[in-house]
Coordinates of C-alpha atoms in Angstrom, one line a residue:
M21 CA 16.9 -12.5 -7.0
I22 CA 14.8 -10.6 -4.5
G23 CA 11.3 -10.4 -5.8
L24 CA 11.4 -13.9 -7.5
D25 CA 8.8 -16.5 -6.5
L26 CA 9.5 -20.1 -5.7
G27 CA 9.0 -21.4 -9.2
E28 CA 11.4 -18.8 -10.6
L29 CA 14.0 -19.6 -7.9
Q30 CA 13.6 -23.3 -8.7
N31 CA 14.4 -22.5 -12.4
V32 CA 17.4 -20.5 -11.2
A33 CA 18.6 -23.6 -9.3
L34 CA 18.2 -25.9 -12.3
E35 CA 20.0 -23.3 -14.5
I36 CA 23.2 -23.6 -12.4
G37 CA 23.0 -27.4 -12.1
M38 CA 21.4 -27.6 -8.7
P39 CA 18.5 -30.0 -7.9
K40 CA 15.1 -28.3 -8.1
Y41 CA 14.8 -28.2 -4.3
G42 CA 17.7 -25.8 -4.3
G43 CA 15.2 -23.1 -5.2
K44 CA 13.6 -23.5 -1.9
Q45 CA 17.0 -23.3 -0.2
I46 CA 17.7 -20.0 -2.0
A47 CA 14.2 -18.7 -1.1
D48 CA 14.9 -19.5 2.6
W49 CA 18.1 -17.5 2.5
I50 CA 16.6 -14.5 0.7
Y51 CA 13.2 -14.3 2.5
G52 CA 13.7 -16.3 5.7
K53 CA 17.2 -15.5 6.7
R54 CA 17.3 -12.2 4.8
V55 CA 20.8 -12.4 3.6
V56 CA 22.3 -9.7 1.4
S57 CA 24.9 -11.7 -0.5
I58 CA 25.1 -15.1 -2.1
D59 CA 28.3 -15.8 -0.1
Q60 CA 26.1 -16.0 3.0
M61 CA 24.2 -19.0 1.6
T62 CA 26.4 -21.4 3.5
N63 CA 24.4 -24.6 2.9
L64 CA 25.1 -24.3 -0.9
S65 CA 28.4 -25.6 -2.0
K66 CA 31.1 -23.1 -2.9
D67 CA 30.8 -24.2 -6.5
F68 CA 27.1 -23.6 -6.6
R69 CA 27.6 -20.2 -4.9
R70 CA 30.2 -19.3 -7.5
R71 CA 27.9 -20.3 -10.4
L72 CA 25.0 -18.4 -8.8
S73 CA 27.1 -15.3 -8.4
E74 CA 28.2 -15.4 -12.1
S75 CA 24.6 -14.6 -13.2
Y76 CA 22.7 -13.4 -10.2
E77 CA 22.8 -11.3 -7.0
V78 CA 20.5 -11.1 -4.0
G79 CA 19.5 -7.6 -5.2
R80 CA 18.9 -5.9 -1.9
R81 CA 19.1 -2.1 -2.1
E82 CA 19.6 -0.1 1.1
P83 CA 17.6 3.2 1.5
L84 CA 19.2 6.2 0.0
S85 CA 18.2 8.3 3.0
S86 CA 15.7 8.5 5.8
I87 CA 14.2 11.2 8.0
R88 CA 12.4 10.8 11.3
S89 CA 9.3 12.7 12.5
V90 CA 8.8 14.1 15.9
D91 CA 6.1 11.5 16.4
G92 CA 8.5 8.6 15.5
T93 CA 7.3 8.1 12.0
V94 CA 10.2 7.4 9.6
K95 CA 10.2 8.2 5.8
Y96 CA 12.7 6.3 3.6
L97 CA 13.9 7.1 0.2
F98 CA 14.5 4.1 -2.1
P99 CA 15.7 3.5 -5.6
G100 CA 12.7 3.2 -7.8
V101 CA 12.7 3.1 -11.6
I102 CA 14.8 5.1 -14.1
N103 CA 15.1 8.7 -13.1
C104 CA 12.6 8.5 -10.2
E105 CA 13.0 7.4 -6.6
V106 CA 10.2 6.3 -4.3
E107 CA 9.3 6.7 -0.7
S108 CA 8.1 4.3 2.1
V109 CA 6.8 5.3 5.5
M110 CA 7.2 3.3 8.7
I111 CA 4.6 4.2 11.3
P112 CA 5.1 3.0 14.9
D113 CA 2.1 2.7 17.2
K114 CA 2.6 1.0 20.5
E115 CA 3.0 -2.7 19.7
R116 CA 2.4 -2.2 16.0
A117 CA 4.9 -1.2 13.3
T118 CA 3.3 -0.6 9.9
L119 CA 5.2 0.0 6.7
C120 CA 3.4 2.0 4.0
V121 CA 5.0 0.8 0.7
S122 CA 5.0 2.2 -2.8
S123 CA 3.9 0.2 -5.8
Q124 CA 4.6 2.8 -8.5
A125 CA 6.9 5.8 -9.1
G126 CA 4.3 8.5 -9.3
C127 CA 0.7 7.8 -10.2
K128 CA -1.7 8.0 -13.2
M129 CA -4.8 8.6 -11.2
G130 CA -4.4 12.4 -11.0
C131 CA -6.3 13.1 -7.7
R132 CA -6.1 16.8 -7.3
F133 CA -5.3 16.7 -3.6
C134 CA -2.4 14.3 -3.8
M135 CA 1.2 15.2 -4.2
T136 CA 2.0 11.8 -5.7
G137 CA -0.6 12.3 -8.4
R138 CA 0.7 15.7 -9.2
M139 CA 4.2 14.4 -9.9
G140 CA 2.9 12.3 -12.8
F141 CA 3.6 8.7 -13.6
H142 CA 7.1 7.4 -14.0
G143 CA 6.7 3.7 -14.0
N144 CA 5.5 0.5 -12.3
L145 CA 7.8 -0.9 -9.6
P146 CA 8.7 -4.6 -10.1
S147 CA 8.1 -7.0 -7.2
S148 CA 11.8 -6.8 -6.4
A149 CA 11.5 -3.0 -5.6
I150 CA 8.4 -3.6 -3.6
I151 CA 9.8 -6.4 -1.5
N152 CA 13.1 -4.6 -1.1
Q153 CA 11.2 -1.8 0.8
I154 CA 9.9 -4.3 3.3
L155 CA 13.2 -6.1 3.8
S156 CA 15.5 -3.1 3.8
V157 CA 14.0 -0.6 6.3
D158 CA 15.7 -0.5 9.7
E159 CA 12.6 -1.9 11.4
S160 CA 12.1 -4.8 8.9
E161 CA 12.3 -7.6 11.5
D162 CA 9.8 -5.8 13.8
L163 CA 7.1 -5.0 11.2
T164 CA 3.7 -6.2 12.1
N165 CA 1.8 -4.8 9.1
V166 CA 2.2 -3.7 5.5
V167 CA -0.1 -1.3 3.7
F168 CA 0.0 -0.7 0.0
M169 CA -0.8 3.0 0.5
G170 CA 2.4 4.7 -0.6
M171 CA 3.1 6.1 -4.0
G172 CA 1.0 4.8 -6.8
E173 CA -2.3 3.0 -7.4
P174 CA -1.6 -0.7 -6.4
L175 CA -4.2 -2.1 -8.7
D176 CA -2.7 -0.3 -11.7
N177 CA 0.3 -2.6 -11.1
I178 CA -1.7 -5.6 -10.2
D179 CA 0.7 -8.4 -11.3
A180 CA 3.7 -7.1 -9.3
V181 CA 1.5 -6.4 -6.3
L182 CA 0.0 -9.9 -6.3
K183 CA 3.5 -11.4 -6.7
S184 CA 4.7 -9.3 -3.7
I185 CA 1.7 -10.5 -1.6
D186 CA 2.5 -14.1 -2.6
I187 CA 6.1 -13.6 -1.4
L188 CA 4.8 -12.0 1.8
T189 CA 2.3 -14.8 2.7
A190 CA 3.8 -18.0 1.2
P191 CA 5.5 -20.5 3.6
W192 CA 8.6 -20.4 1.4
G193 CA 8.5 -16.5 1.6
L194 CA 8.0 -14.4 4.7
G195 CA 5.1 -16.6 5.9
W196 CA 2.8 -13.7 7.0
S197 CA -0.9 -14.0 7.5
P198 CA -2.8 -12.0 4.9
K199 CA -4.5 -10.2 7.8
R200 CA -1.3 -8.2 8.2
I201 CA -1.6 -6.7 4.7
T202 CA -3.9 -4.0 3.3
V203 CA -4.2 -2.9 -0.3
S204 CA -5.6 0.6 -0.9
T205 CA -7.3 1.5 -4.2
V206 CA -9.2 4.4 -5.9
G207 CA -11.3 1.7 -7.6
R208 CA -10.4 -0.4 -10.6
P209 CA -13.1 -3.1 -10.7
K210 CA -11.5 -5.7 -12.9
E211 CA -8.2 -5.7 -11.0
L212 CA -10.0 -5.4 -7.6
A213 CA -12.0 -8.6 -8.4
K214 CA -8.7 -10.3 -9.2
L215 CA -7.2 -9.2 -5.9
L216 CA -10.3 -10.3 -4.0
E217 CA -10.4 -13.7 -5.7
E218 CA -6.7 -14.5 -5.4
T219 CA -5.8 -13.2 -1.9
K220 CA -7.4 -12.7 1.5
V221 CA -5.8 -9.3 2.2
H222 CA -7.7 -6.4 3.6
V223 CA -9.0 -3.7 1.2
A224 CA -9.1 0.1 1.7
F225 CA -11.3 2.0 -0.9
S226 CA -10.3 5.7 -1.3
L227 CA -13.8 7.3 -1.6
H228 CA -13.4 10.9 -0.2
H229 CA -16.8 12.1 -1.5
P230 CA -20.3 10.5 -1.6
Y231 CA -21.6 12.5 -4.6
A232 CA -20.4 11.3 -8.0
S233 CA -20.1 14.7 -9.8
E234 CA -18.2 16.3 -6.9
R235 CA -16.0 13.2 -6.4
E236 CA -15.1 13.5 -10.1
D237 CA -13.9 17.1 -9.5
L238 CA -11.5 15.7 -6.9
M239 CA -10.7 12.3 -8.5
P240 CA -11.0 12.0 -12.3
V241 CA -11.0 8.2 -11.9
E242 CA -14.7 8.6 -10.9
K243 CA -15.6 9.0 -14.6
A244 CA -14.0 5.7 -15.6
F245 CA -14.7 3.7 -12.5
P246 CA -17.7 5.2 -10.6
A247 CA -17.6 4.6 -6.8
K248 CA -21.1 3.1 -6.8
N249 CA -19.9 0.4 -9.2
V250 CA -16.9 -0.4 -7.1
L251 CA -19.1 -0.6 -4.0
N252 CA -21.5 -2.9 -5.8
L253 CA -18.5 -5.2 -6.5
L254 CA -17.4 -5.1 -2.9
R255 CA -20.8 -6.1 -1.7
Q256 CA -20.3 -9.4 -3.4
Y257 CA -17.6 -10.4 -0.9
D258 CA -17.7 -11.2 2.7
F259 CA -16.0 -8.6 4.9
S260 CA -17.9 -9.5 8.1
K261 CA -15.3 -11.9 9.5
Q262 CA -11.5 -11.8 9.3
R263 CA -11.1 -9.8 6.0
R264 CA -11.7 -6.1 6.5
L265 CA -13.0 -3.4 4.2
S266 CA -12.3 0.2 5.1
I267 CA -13.3 3.4 3.4
E268 CA -10.8 6.2 3.3
Y269 CA -12.4 9.6 3.5
I270 CA -10.2 12.7 3.6
M271 CA -12.1 15.7 5.0
W272 CA -12.1 19.2 3.6
K273 CA -13.8 22.2 5.1
D274 CA -17.1 23.0 3.3
I275 CA -16.3 20.4 0.5
N276 CA -17.4 17.1 2.0
D277 CA -17.8 17.5 5.7
D278 CA -21.4 18.5 6.6
Q279 CA -24.3 16.4 7.8
R280 CA -25.7 16.2 4.2
H281 CA -22.4 14.5 3.2
A282 CA -22.5 12.2 6.2
D283 CA -26.0 11.1 5.4
A284 CA -25.2 10.5 1.7
L285 CA -22.1 8.5 2.7
A286 CA -24.2 6.3 5.0
R287 CA -26.7 5.7 2.2
L288 CA -23.9 4.8 -0.2
L289 CA -22.3 2.3 2.2
K290 CA -25.6 0.6 3.0
G291 CA -25.3 -3.2 2.6
T292 CA -21.5 -3.2 3.1
D293 CA -19.5 -4.2 6.2
A294 CA -17.2 -1.2 5.6
R295 CA -15.6 0.8 8.4
V296 CA -14.9 4.5 7.6
N297 CA -11.5 6.1 8.3
L298 CA -11.9 9.9 8.5
I299 CA -8.6 11.5 7.6
R300 CA -7.5 15.0 8.3
Y301 CA -6.4 16.8 5.1
H302 CA -2.8 17.7 4.9
S303 CA -2.3 20.8 2.8
I304 CA -0.3 20.6 -0.5
P305 CA 0.5 23.4 -3.0
A306 CA -1.9 24.2 -5.8
F307 CA -5.0 22.8 -4.1
N308 CA -7.3 25.2 -2.3
G309 CA -9.0 22.8 0.1
E310 CA -8.7 23.5 3.8
P311 CA -8.7 20.9 6.6
S312 CA -12.1 20.3 8.3
P313 CA -12.2 21.7 11.9
N314 CA -11.8 19.1 14.6
Q315 CA -15.3 19.6 15.9
R316 CA -16.8 19.1 12.5
M317 CA -14.9 15.8 12.0
I318 CA -16.2 14.6 15.4
E319 CA -19.8 15.5 14.4
F320 CA -19.4 13.8 11.1
R321 CA -18.0 10.6 12.8
D322 CA -20.9 10.7 15.3
R323 CA -23.5 11.1 12.6
L324 CA -22.2 8.0 10.8
N325 CA -22.0 6.0 14.0
Q326 CA -25.7 6.9 14.8
Q327 CA -26.6 5.4 11.4
G328 CA -24.8 2.2 12.0
I329 CA -21.6 3.0 10.1
T330 CA -18.5 2.4 12.2
A331 CA -16.3 5.5 11.8
T332 CA -13.2 6.6 13.4
I333 CA -10.8 9.6 13.0
R334 CA -7.4 8.5 12.0
A335 CA -4.5 10.1 13.9
S336 CA -2.3 12.2 11.6
R337 CA 1.3 10.9 11.5
G338 CA 4.5 12.3 9.9
E339 CA 3.1 15.6 8.6
D340 CA 6.3 17.5 9.6
I341 CA 8.4 15.3 7.3
L342 CA 5.8 15.2 4.4
A343 CA 5.0 11.6 5.1
A344 CA 1.3 11.9 5.9
C345 CA -1.5 10.8 3.6
G346 CA -1.2 12.3 0.1
M347 CA 2.1 14.0 0.7
L348 CA 4.6 11.4 -0.8
S349 CA 6.3 12.9 -3.8
T350 CA 9.9 12.8 -4.9
V351 CA 11.7 13.0 -8.3
N352 CA 15.3 12.0 -8.7
K353 CA 17.1 15.1 -9.8
R354 CA 20.7 13.9 -9.4

């Protein structure tokens, strides 16, 4: 039943002969009290628990394994879809604990620098598998933020992602503020507009290059969904207050890291309230790019700041366990 919304749980209650409000009781047990079995739902009669157990289960799935980085980052392996597992990454940072969740097993977008893209696409995760990642990591009770930045393109699985956000933010669900949630995307305008209209979560746009032809060499999605069109859509929404727009920008030596690129990026972002996250490239096989030198990243950041674009260099986390940006990739071979 994990991953079902209130309406669906109300239908479950009616199906086994309970009053409709029984759906809210079940939701409270699954999402509020986070039980792992129907027997733990003690305010339901034994008869209702028996009937519920005949057709349903809570559906929690524990991680198959986990590995901890020297910096405290933890990478979890979860059941995903048929023949393919998925990974989640928990990133501790002082008082914050952020979980990077996957929305797909693999990815269709084919970004040349991303291990997930290189593994191909193996299927969309249902809302049950997305919410399970959040409820089943060891740090679940202490999480402060969730970012849809793991395996897959979230907007390519928009219905399950929206349903998961509803469960995370609804009073009958986990009751989180949408300010605790960020959805990352390479840019799918139709689905992005739907996300912006139906939620108040933060958005992170994976840009990585200010010039269209060169971006297309790195990210084939540029041909179908040009970055300039995505940014034009984003300009129609207010990111000046509580909702935040960030631009993800991986930096490669001599590919996108000189002052010419910084100036082009500043021009491209004019009229937005975007903040730029500069990300150190983490090397993967079969891609020849090299990480930008530290000093060049600093100069790039300063150049953007001088032109009124807020830019920061994101600290690299979990690289030693292949948990850093662009490094998630696993195929079930058992």
